[in-house]
Every structure is written in structure tokens, then in C-alpha cells.
DNA sequence: CGTATCATTGAGCTTAGTCAAAAAGTGTGG
DNA sequence: CCACACTTTTTGACTAAGCTCAATGATACG
């Protein structure tokens, strides 16, 4: 059960980062290989053989789909503690890329994980839970895309990030994403993301320190969204 | 994927309708209770105890979320062959309602299904697959909501329905949904849905027989979407 | 046969997309 | 450390798409 520190493929330096985290596949940590990724580096590619399942230890990753018109859409955002790469078929259905430099990803051989799950009902339940977590993220994103105005979308995105990245303090968020990434996640243009953030700042709903750090000043206004987004004359 | 169109929705003998279908929980059919539902009847309610998992035998159901501003969003569409009601916690995270009159839903006791899965790796895999199917539907909807214009959204919605309801003929779709439901699924207004359909019909991309039956005339135009939706002057 | 729901169409207005350019960071090599 | 190139972010002006309000047709159902 206890993972040893001798099996890391690249270097053992990252292993403690994995071991420090409590996650559903804890018992499989000895099978894991840990890899640091560069910005925009592809971790697994669409239609490629689904040989591994992955776990984000540090940083962030994005699940991307490229459209016929060249537009990119981000259909999932993977943050520390999230798994990805589970799929029904034998190929990945979309590609995943590291968002920030130095993103740490652990990789487990899929076949072996599934074989172990056949003999371990507890593990099987946990795999099911991992799939349901991904479903839950997807639904959350659907709810955000379903909002009416861009300011509301950006607002609920900030709240989602604050909740998912919360390190105790839920009022300060350091976004791992660029404006472009946010735009592709929310399915709006970069300019609109920028304008929405400016708008929220001007209204005193959020405060910006640099481009990546957001402080939530008026959480109620963000949550209501409607009222804040609707001009009352 | 044969829908049992001769089903005795009136006679009350629904069991053969379930048994006629091949699905991953086949071995549990003896545990199932089958219930016919009225239009808009709630099948399971948000925050209610998650005692059952469900399977759509006939008809259609929608997973609904109500927003603070009174707006409704449909975050999943359940068609014959789809399961729903799996959840991580002990309560359903959203409510599900029957869309069409006479929708047939089979209900399996969740605890017993999960207990059986602990002893049956094959069943455990199938439950995992069911969760991944739901994830796949959610991603598909994300891709639709991510499209730029309303005509594109409606177009890809039609294609999705044609694929999911295909009873051999993939060029003719009978929508189980009203325009309002489509609007809430695509997160656009009813008027826009109506206008988009009219637009597609005027351009000869689709043909309408009544309000619910659509014939796909020019599939390429629907799939490209971009070109069809962009006015070249 | 009337009534409620659903669907379509029109007019005006707001929002967000596009194109364009400036400003602010970021990193690299001299 | 600075200069330079490159990327990211912001802002502006214009345009077009879709929402809202409103009214009219069409369908379904009792």
C-alpha cells in the first residue's frame, strides 16, 4: 500500500507531491509515473490509444476540441485533484494539454487499473466516483454556458474557480488560465472576457492585482449575477 | 436500438417492453419496476433521496435546473436506452421530468444495484460505462452550446437528435420536445429557435412536416453549419 | 367548439462579435 | 541590465445577432 520512492520514471522528486495528496486511487500510486509538463504541452491526444488514466498533482490542464472553423473550445478544466482520461472506448475522445508551466501529472496504466478494479469493489466504486466527478464538472460548465450575459458567465466562472482552487481563502483566486483560455472555456470572445472583467472591477464587484489574481469583493453581486448584470435605469 | 413502437402504453403490461431491450443492466430486470409517466411529470426531484436509478424504455425525459431568475435550463436529455439517476452523493442533484405523454421508465433500487456491482465486476464495469455515457452526452451538449450562432446550435441539435433517435432512417427526426424545451436545452429564446428552424427550412436545409417532424434535406449544410450560417454577399 | 398551450412573425433595442490598434507584460540574448 | 521581439491584455468603433415585448396563427384537448 505504501508507495516507495524508488519507482519514479523521470525523477523521484515529484513523487512526494503525489503522495502528499489524498485521492481515490491512492492504492495505485506505486503504478504511477509522474511527469512535469511545459505550457501547452499535449498530455494525451484525441483519437490516440487510451492507455493511461491521469491525475493532476499540480498546475492545470485543459481538455480541448478543435472545430472545423479553426475555433477552439475547452470542454473541461482539470485542476489539482482531478482525474482524466477515462473513456468508454479504446481511444481518447479529446486531447488534453497542460495549461501552466510545470504542471505535474501522474499517469496510471489504464488496463491494470481496470483489472485491479475487477478484483477490488472498493476501487471499482472509486472509479465510478471519478467518472461522476467529471460529469459534475461538465454539468457545472453547462450551467455557466447557459447563462445569458457574458458578465454573468465570467462571474460564475470566477466563483467556480474560487471554489475549486480554494486554499482556505475563497475570496482570492489566482487564475491559471489566460484570457484566451477563459474565452474558449466560456465560448465567448477574448475581448468580451476582458471587458466583462473590467466591468466587474469598475462596479466594485471584484478587484484585480495583475492580470491573474482576482479578489472577490462583493460575492453576493457575483452570485446573483442577474441583478448585477441588468442595468436598472 | 429498436423502440418498441407497438408497446401497450394503455394495457399496463410494460414489462415486455423492457425485456425487449438490450441494456447493460439486463441482469437486473427482475428488480425493476416500470412506470408510465404523464407529460411534465416529475420522475425524481432535486435534493430528494437518491433511492433509485432509472432507465428510459420509451418516450423522453429532461433533466432540469431552475435558476434564481425563474429561467429553466435543461442539462440532459434522456432518450430510450439512456440511464439516469446515478449520483455521487445521497441526493439527486437535479430533477428529471417526463417530456412526452406515456414515457416509460424502469426503476432499479440503487443500493441493491451497487451491492450487486460489488460482487460482479462485469456489472461494475457496466455502471462505469453508464456514467461515461452520461458524460459523453454532457460533452456533446457543451459542444452545441459552444457554437456561435443560433442557427448552428439548432442545426447541430437536429443532427444530435437524428443520431440518437435513429430508427434506421437518420434523415427523418420526430422531435419529442416542444420549442420551449429545445430553447431551454440550447440556452436560447423560443423565438430564436423558431426563427432558426424557419431559416433552415427557407434555405432548403431541412423540411418540416407539422411542428415536430423534421426531414434532413442537406446534411452537409447542417454539419458544416459555419458556411450555411454565414451570409456570403 | 371554446380555451389553453404552442408556434411563428414583427419591431426595437441591447449585447457581444469583429476588426483594429494601443498598452502592458514576458522572456531572450546581447 | 537593457533592448528587442513576442505574447497577452485592454480599449475603441462598428456591425450584426439574438433577446424582449407584442401580436397573430396553429394545435391539441377537454
Short mmCIF file of C-alpha atoms (C1' of nucleotides) in Angstrom, two decimals, chain A residues 149-150 189 191-192 195, chain C residues 15-20:
data_model
loop_
_atom_site.label_atom_id
_atom_site.label_comp_id
_atom_site.label_asym_id
_atom_site.label_seq_id
_atom_site.Cartn_x
_atom_site.Cartn_y
_atom_site.Cartn_z
CA UNK A 149 -24.91 37.66 -20.47
CA UNK A 150 -21.14 37.49 -20.75
CA UNK A 189 -14.53 36.17 -27.41
CA UNK A 191 -12.38 40.88 -25.89
CA UNK A 192 -15.64 40.11 -24.16
CA UNK A 195 -14.47 43.79 -20.98
"C1'" DT C 15 -25.24 42.72 -26.25
"C1'" DA C 16 -21.45 40.59 -27.97
"C1'" DG C 17 -18.64 39.59 -32.12
"C1'" DT C 18 -15.22 41.52 -35.42
"C1'" DC C 19 -11.60 44.37 -36.89
"C1'" DA C 20 -8.06 47.42 -35.45
#
